[in-house]
PDB file of C-alpha atoms in Angstrom:
ATOM      1  CA  UNK A   3     -20.728   9.401  -4.051  1.00 43.00           C
ATOM      2  CA  UNK A   4     -18.607   6.337  -3.287  1.00 80.00           C
ATOM      3  CA  UNK A   5     -18.283   6.858   0.454  1.00 92.00           C
ATOM      4  CA  UNK A   6     -15.077   4.810   0.590  1.00 97.00           C
ATOM      5  CA  UNK A   7     -11.438   4.743  -0.531  1.00 98.00           C
ATOM      6  CA  UNK A   8      -9.805   1.696  -2.069  1.00 98.00           C
ATOM      7  CA  UNK A   9      -6.145   2.457  -2.749  1.00 98.00           C
ATOM      8  CA  UNK A  10      -3.948  -0.171  -4.351  1.00 98.00           C
ATOM      9  CA  UNK A  11      -0.170   0.012  -4.103  1.00 98.00           C
ATOM     10  CA  UNK A  12       1.339  -1.034  -7.418  1.00 98.00           C
ATOM     11  CA  UNK A  13       4.958  -1.262  -8.528  1.00 97.00           C
ATOM     12  CA  UNK A  14       4.290  -1.819 -12.218  1.00 97.00           C
ATOM     13  CA  UNK A  15       1.970  -0.459 -14.875  1.00 98.00           C
ATOM     14  CA  UNK A  16       0.480  -3.947 -15.261  1.00 97.00           C
ATOM     15  CA  UNK A  17      -0.440  -4.058 -11.568  1.00 97.00           C
ATOM     16  CA  UNK A  18      -1.905  -0.551 -11.631  1.00 98.00           C
ATOM     17  CA  UNK A  19      -4.127  -1.405 -14.601  1.00 98.00           C
ATOM     18  CA  UNK A  20      -5.252  -4.646 -12.948  1.00 98.00           C
ATOM     19  CA  UNK A  21      -6.122  -2.664  -9.813  1.00 98.00           C
ATOM     20  CA  UNK A  22      -8.133  -0.187 -11.846  1.00 98.00           C
ATOM     21  CA  UNK A  23     -10.067  -3.008 -13.527  1.00 98.00           C
ATOM     22  CA  UNK A  24     -10.748  -4.475 -10.086  1.00 98.00           C
ATOM     23  CA  UNK A  25     -12.314  -1.228  -8.881  1.00 98.00           C
ATOM     24  CA  UNK A  26      -9.513   0.650  -7.119  1.00 98.00           C
ATOM     25  CA  UNK A  27     -10.357   4.307  -6.562  1.00 98.00           C
ATOM     26  CA  UNK A  28      -6.686   5.313  -6.767  1.00 98.00           C
ATOM     27  CA  UNK A  29      -3.161   3.946  -7.069  1.00 98.00           C
ATOM     28  CA  UNK A  30      -0.182   4.380  -4.785  1.00 98.00           C
ATOM     29  CA  UNK A  31       2.590   4.081  -7.353  1.00 98.00           C
ATOM     30  CA  UNK A  32       5.961   2.810  -6.182  1.00 98.00           C
ATOM     31  CA  UNK A  33       8.803   0.506  -7.082  1.00 96.00           C
ATOM     32  CA  UNK A  34      10.254  -2.472  -5.221  1.00 94.00           C
ATOM     33  CA  UNK A  35       7.247  -3.533  -3.165  1.00 93.00           C
ATOM     34  CA  UNK A  36       9.220  -6.572  -2.071  1.00 89.00           C
ATOM     35  CA  UNK A  37      11.251  -4.245   0.196  1.00 90.00           C
ATOM     36  CA  UNK A  38       8.307  -2.104   1.247  1.00 93.00           C
ATOM     37  CA  UNK A  39       8.313   0.254  -1.730  1.00 96.00           C
ATOM     38  CA  UNK A  40      10.564   3.035  -2.997  1.00 97.00           C
ATOM     39  CA  UNK A  41      10.014   6.059  -5.238  1.00 98.00           C
ATOM     40  CA  UNK A  42       8.949   5.077  -8.773  1.00 98.00           C
ATOM     41  CA  UNK A  43      10.578   6.421 -11.903  1.00 98.00           C
ATOM     42  CA  UNK A  44       8.948   9.287 -13.807  1.00 98.00           C
ATOM     43  CA  UNK A  45       8.953   7.030 -16.862  1.00 98.00           C
ATOM     44  CA  UNK A  46       6.697   4.531 -15.058  1.00 98.00           C
ATOM     45  CA  UNK A  47       4.347   7.351 -14.081  1.00 98.00           C
ATOM     46  CA  UNK A  48       4.178   8.648 -17.647  1.00 98.00           C
ATOM     47  CA  UNK A  49       3.604   5.149 -19.031  1.00 98.00           C
ATOM     48  CA  UNK A  50       0.696   4.618 -16.637  1.00 98.00           C
ATOM     49  CA  UNK A  51      -0.775   7.963 -17.677  1.00 97.00           C
ATOM     50  CA  UNK A  52      -0.681   6.851 -21.309  1.00 97.00           C
ATOM     51  CA  UNK A  53      -3.008   3.973 -20.493  1.00 97.00           C
ATOM     52  CA  UNK A  54      -5.104   5.276 -17.602  1.00 96.00           C
ATOM     53  CA  UNK A  55      -6.357   8.420 -15.897  1.00 92.00           C
ATOM     54  CA  UNK A  56      -6.902   6.798 -12.495  1.00 96.00           C
ATOM     55  CA  UNK A  57      -5.759   9.118  -9.657  1.00 98.00           C
ATOM     56  CA  UNK A  58      -2.166   8.384  -8.673  1.00 98.00           C
ATOM     57  CA  UNK A  59      -0.454   9.090  -5.368  1.00 98.00           C
ATOM     58  CA  UNK A  60       3.305   8.636  -5.634  1.00 98.00           C
ATOM     59  CA  UNK A  61       5.414   7.129  -2.851  1.00 98.00           C
ATOM     60  CA  UNK A  62       8.408   9.314  -1.986  1.00 98.00           C
ATOM     61  CA  UNK A  63      10.900   7.007  -0.290  1.00 98.00           C
ATOM     62  CA  UNK A  64      14.530   7.127  -1.433  1.00 97.00           C
ATOM     63  CA  UNK A  65      15.624   3.807   0.013  1.00 96.00           C
ATOM     64  CA  UNK A  66      14.774   0.688   1.960  1.00 94.00           C
ATOM     65  CA  UNK A  67      14.995   0.842   5.753  1.00 95.00           C
ATOM     66  CA  UNK A  68      14.158   3.390   8.401  1.00 96.00           C
ATOM     67  CA  UNK A  69      12.733   6.882   7.907  1.00 98.00           C
ATOM     68  CA  UNK A  70      15.549   8.989   9.378  1.00 97.00           C
ATOM     69  CA  UNK A  71      17.061  10.591   6.294  1.00 98.00           C
ATOM     70  CA  UNK A  72      20.340  12.322   5.479  1.00 98.00           C
ATOM     71  CA  UNK A  73      20.485  15.793   3.951  1.00 98.00           C
ATOM     72  CA  UNK A  74      21.219  14.245   0.561  1.00 98.00           C
ATOM     73  CA  UNK A  75      18.208  11.929   0.780  1.00 98.00           C
ATOM     74  CA  UNK A  76      15.948  14.727   1.937  1.00 98.00           C
ATOM     75  CA  UNK A  77      17.057  16.924  -0.955  1.00 98.00           C
ATOM     76  CA  UNK A  78      16.183  14.076  -3.345  1.00 98.00           C
ATOM     77  CA  UNK A  79      12.718  13.803  -1.771  1.00 98.00           C
ATOM     78  CA  UNK A  80      11.999  17.494  -2.245  1.00 98.00           C
ATOM     79  CA  UNK A  81      13.034  17.368  -5.890  1.00 98.00           C
ATOM     80  CA  UNK A  82      11.005  14.220  -6.544  1.00 98.00           C
ATOM     81  CA  UNK A  83       7.874  15.785  -5.081  1.00 98.00           C
ATOM     82  CA  UNK A  84       8.277  18.851  -7.294  1.00 98.00           C
ATOM     83  CA  UNK A  85       8.871  16.616 -10.316  1.00 98.00           C
ATOM     84  CA  UNK A  86       5.779  14.482  -9.769  1.00 98.00           C
ATOM     85  CA  UNK A  87       3.706  17.596  -9.061  1.00 98.00           C
ATOM     86  CA  UNK A  88       4.786  18.957 -12.435  1.00 98.00           C
ATOM     87  CA  UNK A  89       3.987  15.603 -14.068  1.00 98.00           C
ATOM     88  CA  UNK A  90       0.436  15.796 -12.749  1.00 97.00           C
ATOM     89  CA  UNK A  91       0.318  13.315  -9.873  1.00 98.00           C
ATOM     90  CA  UNK A  92      -2.717  13.814  -7.669  1.00 98.00           C
ATOM     91  CA  UNK A  93      -0.869  13.090  -4.441  1.00 98.00           C
ATOM     92  CA  UNK A  94       2.337  12.105  -2.679  1.00 98.00           C
ATOM     93  CA  UNK A  95       2.965   9.653   0.136  1.00 98.00           C
ATOM     94  CA  UNK A  96       5.661  10.776   2.592  1.00 98.00           C
ATOM     95  CA  UNK A  97       7.116  10.318   6.055  1.00 98.00           C
ATOM     96  CA  UNK A  98      10.207  11.394   8.002  1.00 98.00           C
ATOM     97  CA  UNK A  99      11.128  10.553  11.591  1.00 98.00           C
ATOM     98  CA  UNK A 100      13.599  11.957  14.094  1.00 98.00           C
ATOM     99  CA  UNK A 101      16.004   9.581  15.872  1.00 97.00           C
ATOM    100  CA  UNK A 102      13.770   9.603  18.979  1.00 97.00           C
ATOM    101  CA  UNK A 103      10.833   8.151  17.014  1.00 97.00           C
ATOM    102  CA  UNK A 104       8.812  11.353  16.736  1.00 98.00           C
ATOM    103  CA  UNK A 105       7.697  12.943  13.482  1.00 98.00           C
ATOM    104  CA  UNK A 106      10.244  15.264  11.904  1.00 98.00           C
ATOM    105  CA  UNK A 107       7.664  18.030  11.748  1.00 98.00           C
ATOM    106  CA  UNK A 108       9.919  20.645  10.153  1.00 98.00           C
ATOM    107  CA  UNK A 109      11.013  18.419   7.306  1.00 98.00           C
ATOM    108  CA  UNK A 110       7.500  17.090   6.729  1.00 98.00           C
ATOM    109  CA  UNK A 111       6.269  20.690   6.540  1.00 98.00           C
ATOM    110  CA  UNK A 112       8.829  21.394   3.815  1.00 98.00           C
ATOM    111  CA  UNK A 113       7.767  18.298   1.895  1.00 98.00           C
ATOM    112  CA  UNK A 114       4.124  19.283   2.170  1.00 98.00           C
ATOM    113  CA  UNK A 115       4.909  22.804   0.978  1.00 98.00           C
ATOM    114  CA  UNK A 116       6.687  21.312  -2.051  1.00 98.00           C
ATOM    115  CA  UNK A 117       3.562  19.266  -2.797  1.00 98.00           C
ATOM    116  CA  UNK A 118       1.489  22.411  -3.295  1.00 97.00           C
ATOM    117  CA  UNK A 119      -2.148  21.507  -3.807  1.00 97.00           C
ATOM    118  CA  UNK A 120      -1.513  17.766  -4.131  1.00 98.00           C
ATOM    119  CA  UNK A 121      -3.062  15.402  -1.589  1.00 98.00           C
ATOM    120  CA  UNK A 122      -0.541  14.313   1.053  1.00 98.00           C
ATOM    121  CA  UNK A 123      -0.503  10.971   2.868  1.00 98.00           C
ATOM    122  CA  UNK A 124       1.675  10.197   5.890  1.00 98.00           C
ATOM    123  CA  UNK A 125       2.864   6.666   5.193  1.00 97.00           C
ATOM    124  CA  UNK A 126       3.727   3.815   7.533  1.00 95.00           C
ATOM    125  CA  UNK A 127       6.581   5.712   9.127  1.00 97.00           C
ATOM    126  CA  UNK A 128       3.591   6.396  11.398  1.00 98.00           C
ATOM    127  CA  UNK A 129       3.597   2.717  12.379  1.00 98.00           C
ATOM    128  CA  UNK A 130       7.096   2.898  13.833  1.00 97.00           C
ATOM    129  CA  UNK A 131       6.733   6.256  15.569  1.00 97.00           C
ATOM    130  CA  UNK A 132       6.866   6.461  19.364  1.00 97.00           C
ATOM    131  CA  UNK A 133       3.488   8.082  20.075  1.00 98.00           C
ATOM    132  CA  UNK A 134       0.756   7.526  17.463  1.00 98.00           C
ATOM    133  CA  UNK A 135      -1.704   9.945  19.044  1.00 98.00           C
ATOM    134  CA  UNK A 136       0.793  12.786  19.189  1.00 98.00           C
ATOM    135  CA  UNK A 137       1.811  12.002  15.603  1.00 98.00           C
ATOM    136  CA  UNK A 138      -1.799  12.071  14.443  1.00 98.00           C
ATOM    137  CA  UNK A 139      -2.377  15.485  16.008  1.00 98.00           C
ATOM    138  CA  UNK A 140       0.812  16.790  14.421  1.00 98.00           C
ATOM    139  CA  UNK A 141      -0.316  15.448  11.055  1.00 98.00           C
ATOM    140  CA  UNK A 142      -3.652  17.216  11.447  1.00 98.00           C
ATOM    141  CA  UNK A 143      -1.895  20.480  12.316  1.00 98.00           C
ATOM    142  CA  UNK A 144       0.348  20.101   9.266  1.00 98.00           C
ATOM    143  CA  UNK A 145      -2.717  19.794   7.031  1.00 97.00           C
ATOM    144  CA  UNK A 146      -1.950  16.234   5.954  1.00 98.00           C
ATOM    145  CA  UNK A 147      -4.987  14.575   4.424  1.00 98.00           C
ATOM    146  CA  UNK A 148      -4.427  10.866   5.182  1.00 98.00           C
ATOM    147  CA  UNK A 149      -2.532   8.549   7.537  1.00 98.00           C
ATOM    148  CA  UNK A 150      -1.714   5.090   6.185  1.00 98.00           C
ATOM    149  CA  UNK A 151      -1.425   2.730   9.132  1.00 98.00           C
ATOM    150  CA  UNK A 152      -1.691  -0.879  10.232  1.00 98.00           C
ATOM    151  CA  UNK A 153      -2.288   0.171  13.829  1.00 98.00           C
ATOM    152  CA  UNK A 154       1.441  -0.199  14.565  1.00 98.00           C
ATOM    153  CA  UNK A 155       1.406  -3.950  13.957  1.00 97.00           C
ATOM    154  CA  UNK A 156       2.700  -6.102  11.109  1.00 96.00           C
ATOM    155  CA  UNK A 157      -0.856  -6.789   9.963  1.00 96.00           C
ATOM    156  CA  UNK A 158      -3.856  -4.504  10.188  1.00 97.00           C
ATOM    157  CA  UNK A 159      -6.061  -7.065  11.877  1.00 97.00           C
ATOM    158  CA  UNK A 160      -3.558  -7.274  14.738  1.00 98.00           C
ATOM    159  CA  UNK A 161      -3.708  -3.479  15.072  1.00 98.00           C
ATOM    160  CA  UNK A 162      -7.510  -3.260  15.069  1.00 98.00           C
ATOM    161  CA  UNK A 163      -7.777  -1.770  18.567  1.00 98.00           C
ATOM    162  CA  UNK A 164      -5.432   1.115  17.772  1.00 98.00           C
ATOM    163  CA  UNK A 165      -7.067   1.621  14.368  1.00 98.00           C
ATOM    164  CA  UNK A 166     -10.452   1.936  16.074  1.00 98.00           C
ATOM    165  CA  UNK A 167      -9.084   4.483  18.548  1.00 98.00           C
ATOM    166  CA  UNK A 168      -7.381   6.489  15.810  1.00 98.00           C
ATOM    167  CA  UNK A 169     -10.592   6.509  13.787  1.00 98.00           C
ATOM    168  CA  UNK A 170     -12.564   7.737  16.801  1.00 97.00           C
ATOM    169  CA  UNK A 171     -10.022  10.395  17.787  1.00 97.00           C
ATOM    170  CA  UNK A 172      -9.625  11.646  14.225  1.00 97.00           C
ATOM    171  CA  UNK A 173     -13.241  12.914  14.246  1.00 95.00           C
ATOM    172  CA  UNK A 174     -13.150  13.328  10.496  1.00 94.00           C
ATOM    173  CA  UNK A 175     -10.207  15.753  10.611  1.00 97.00           C
ATOM    174  CA  UNK A 176      -7.925  13.311   8.783  1.00 98.00           C
ATOM    175  CA  UNK A 177      -8.559  10.092   6.874  1.00 98.00           C
ATOM    176  CA  UNK A 178      -7.375   6.891   8.550  1.00 98.00           C
ATOM    177  CA  UNK A 179      -6.345   4.539   5.729  1.00 98.00           C
ATOM    178  CA  UNK A 180      -5.952   0.968   6.984  1.00 98.00           C
ATOM    179  CA  UNK A 181      -3.230  -1.063   5.321  1.00 97.00           C
ATOM    180  CA  UNK A 182      -0.946  -4.116   5.558  1.00 97.00           C
ATOM    181  CA  UNK A 183      -2.627  -7.436   4.944  1.00 96.00           C
ATOM    182  CA  UNK A 184      -5.820  -5.995   3.487  1.00 98.00           C
ATOM    183  CA  UNK A 185      -8.039  -8.454   1.668  1.00 98.00           C
ATOM    184  CA  UNK A 186     -11.752  -9.208   1.805  1.00 97.00           C
ATOM    185  CA  UNK A 187     -11.437 -11.176   5.047  1.00 97.00           C
ATOM    186  CA  UNK A 188      -9.453  -8.398   6.739  1.00 98.00           C
ATOM    187  CA  UNK A 189     -12.043  -5.790   5.762  1.00 98.00           C
ATOM    188  CA  UNK A 190     -14.824  -8.003   7.107  1.00 98.00           C
ATOM    189  CA  UNK A 191     -12.914  -8.078  10.410  1.00 97.00           C
ATOM    190  CA  UNK A 192     -11.935  -4.409  10.566  1.00 97.00           C
ATOM    191  CA  UNK A 193     -15.023  -2.575   9.399  1.00 97.00           C
ATOM    192  CA  UNK A 194     -17.363  -3.726  12.228  1.00 96.00           C
ATOM    193  CA  UNK A 195     -14.659  -3.007  14.829  1.00 97.00           C
ATOM    194  CA  UNK A 196     -13.391   0.320  13.517  1.00 97.00           C
ATOM    195  CA  UNK A 197     -15.904   1.855  11.118  1.00 96.00           C
ATOM    196  CA  UNK A 198     -13.015   2.584   8.735  1.00 98.00           C
ATOM    197  CA  UNK A 199     -14.039   2.976   5.092  1.00 97.00           C
ATOM    198  CA  UNK A 200     -10.597   3.650   3.600  1.00 98.00           C
ATOM    199  CA  UNK A 201      -8.324   0.712   2.756  1.00 98.00           C
ATOM    200  CA  UNK A 202      -4.908   0.231   1.166  1.00 98.00           C
ATOM    201  CA  UNK A 203      -3.995  -3.103  -0.399  1.00 98.00           C
ATOM    202  CA  UNK A 204      -1.646  -4.635  -2.939  1.00 97.00           C
ATOM    203  CA  UNK A 205      -3.750  -7.636  -3.973  1.00 95.00           C
ATOM    204  CA  UNK A 206      -0.503  -9.225  -5.035  1.00 94.00           C
ATOM    205  CA  UNK A 207       0.004 -12.798  -6.094  1.00 92.00           C
ATOM    206  CA  UNK A 208       3.151 -14.680  -7.114  1.00 87.00           C
ATOM    207  CA  UNK A 209       3.459 -15.522 -10.774  1.00 88.00           C
ATOM    208  CA  UNK A 210       5.985 -17.719 -12.493  1.00 87.00           C
ATOM    209  CA  UNK A 211       8.481 -15.954 -14.753  1.00 84.00           C
ATOM    210  CA  UNK A 212       8.136 -16.620 -18.500  1.00 88.00           C
ATOM    211  CA  UNK A 213      11.867 -17.451 -18.612  1.00 86.00           C
ATOM    212  CA  UNK A 214      12.525 -21.010 -19.758  1.00 87.00           C
ATOM    213  CA  UNK A 215      16.298 -20.989 -19.444  1.00 88.00           C
ATOM    214  CA  UNK A 216      17.296 -20.396 -15.825  1.00 85.00           C
ATOM    215  CA  UNK A 217      20.671 -20.034 -14.133  1.00 80.00           C
ATOM    216  CA  UNK A 218      19.669 -20.992 -10.593  1.00 80.00           C
ATOM    217  CA  UNK A 219      23.135 -20.574  -9.073  1.00 80.00           C
ATOM    218  CA  UNK A 220      23.401 -16.876 -10.006  1.00 81.00           C
ATOM    219  CA  UNK A 221      21.508 -14.220  -8.014  1.00 77.00           C
ATOM    220  CA  UNK A 222      20.985 -10.606  -8.996  1.00 75.00           C
ATOM    221  CA  UNK A 223      20.191  -9.627  -5.399  1.00 72.00           C
ATOM    222  CA  UNK A 224      19.612 -11.426  -2.120  1.00 70.00           C
ATOM    223  CA  UNK A 225      19.684 -15.225  -2.518  1.00 73.00           C
ATOM    224  CA  UNK A 226      16.338 -15.372  -0.675  1.00 71.00           C
ATOM    225  CA  UNK A 227      14.663 -13.594  -3.618  1.00 75.00           C
ATOM    226  CA  UNK A 228      14.102 -15.644  -6.746  1.00 79.00           C
ATOM    227  CA  UNK A 229      14.504 -13.880 -10.081  1.00 79.00           C
ATOM    228  CA  UNK A 230      11.906 -16.285 -11.464  1.00 78.00           C
ATOM    229  CA  UNK A 231       9.042 -15.396  -9.134  1.00 79.00           C
ATOM    230  CA  UNK A 232       7.223 -12.223 -10.091  1.00 83.00           C
ATOM    231  CA  UNK A 233       4.714 -10.349  -7.942  1.00 87.00           C
ATOM    232  CA  UNK A 234       1.699  -8.535  -9.327  1.00 92.00           C
ATOM    233  CA  UNK A 235      -1.772  -7.301  -8.437  1.00 96.00           C
ATOM    234  CA  UNK A 236      -4.632  -9.723  -9.015  1.00 97.00           C
ATOM    235  CA  UNK A 237      -7.755  -7.976 -10.310  1.00 97.00           C
ATOM    236  CA  UNK A 238     -10.182 -10.392  -8.622  1.00 98.00           C
ATOM    237  CA  UNK A 239      -8.727  -9.741  -5.137  1.00 98.00           C
ATOM    238  CA  UNK A 240      -9.261  -6.009  -5.573  1.00 98.00           C
ATOM    239  CA  UNK A 241     -12.790  -6.618  -6.850  1.00 98.00           C
ATOM    240  CA  UNK A 242     -13.676  -8.628  -3.733  1.00 98.00           C
ATOM    241  CA  UNK A 243     -12.762  -5.697  -1.497  1.00 98.00           C
ATOM    242  CA  UNK A 244     -14.479  -3.194  -3.797  1.00 98.00           C
ATOM    243  CA  UNK A 245     -17.716  -5.197  -3.657  1.00 97.00           C
ATOM    244  CA  UNK A 246     -17.585  -5.294   0.142  1.00 97.00           C
ATOM    245  CA  UNK A 247     -17.024  -1.550   0.427  1.00 97.00           C
ATOM    246  CA  UNK A 248     -19.831  -0.774  -1.987  1.00 96.00           C
ATOM    247  CA  UNK A 249     -22.119  -2.909   0.157  1.00 95.00           C
ATOM    248  CA  UNK A 250     -21.070  -1.185   3.387  1.00 94.00           C
ATOM    249  CA  UNK A 251     -21.462   2.246   1.808  1.00 92.00           C
ATOM    250  CA  UNK A 252     -24.939   1.414   0.503  1.00 89.00           C
ATOM    251  CA  UNK A 253     -26.008   0.057   3.903  1.00 86.00           C
ATOM    252  CA  UNK A 254     -24.724   3.207   5.604  1.00 77.00           C
ATOM    253  CA  UNK A 255     -26.727   5.427   3.247  1.00 73.00           C
ATOM    254  CA  UNK A 256     -29.857   3.373   3.903  1.00 73.00           C
ATOM    255  CA  UNK A 257     -29.395   3.670   7.680  1.00 73.00           C
ATOM    256  CA  UNK A 258     -28.927   7.433   7.438  1.00 70.00           C
ATOM    257  CA  UNK A 259     -31.954   7.743   5.161  1.00 63.00           C
TER     258      UNK A 259
END
């Protein structure tokens, strides 16, 4: 038994396979990580399945920005969950907020019902909610399996105090999955302070595009994003975290024995 979770968010098949080689226990599959991630295409999911059987949790997020969704967006989310359930995804990653910053419990319940027996993670909508402790209890009552959180800070190490309190209050009823800025150094900081053994990382590095001819004055999106810088998961960064978690898990078993 591993005794830990190492989830890697990947927005390409190449990144997902690199994460698997590095020792990830599962993938959060998405697109557009540069804007925080959006729902991936079914074609990407099927292509990953052709090359790997690693467990995949699919991000369900129709757009960039906040988590207060229109009826059209919510309808899309329901259909996407049903589609990925039929395709064989092991889990979905969801979150919906009300304008006052509380969880939209009714809509989340509908999304969870659509997921059937898939694992359900409440994503970092949790990190911009008004009351994290109320939200955690609501998530428990909804039967959600995991909360992905940075402790309501930009980086997980800055949110260590809240992460520790969430881990203590959860009492094993829900998995607290620490994310945002996870690397080996962050885990070495967080684990002694929080006892958390579930981590979410991208392990991404910037790689130069193979394009030789470049039209620098033309942009396909925001001018601040270069078309010639590509982001992808680095296997060795995932392996560093995997090795740490294996060591912590082994030490914990020895202490209990």
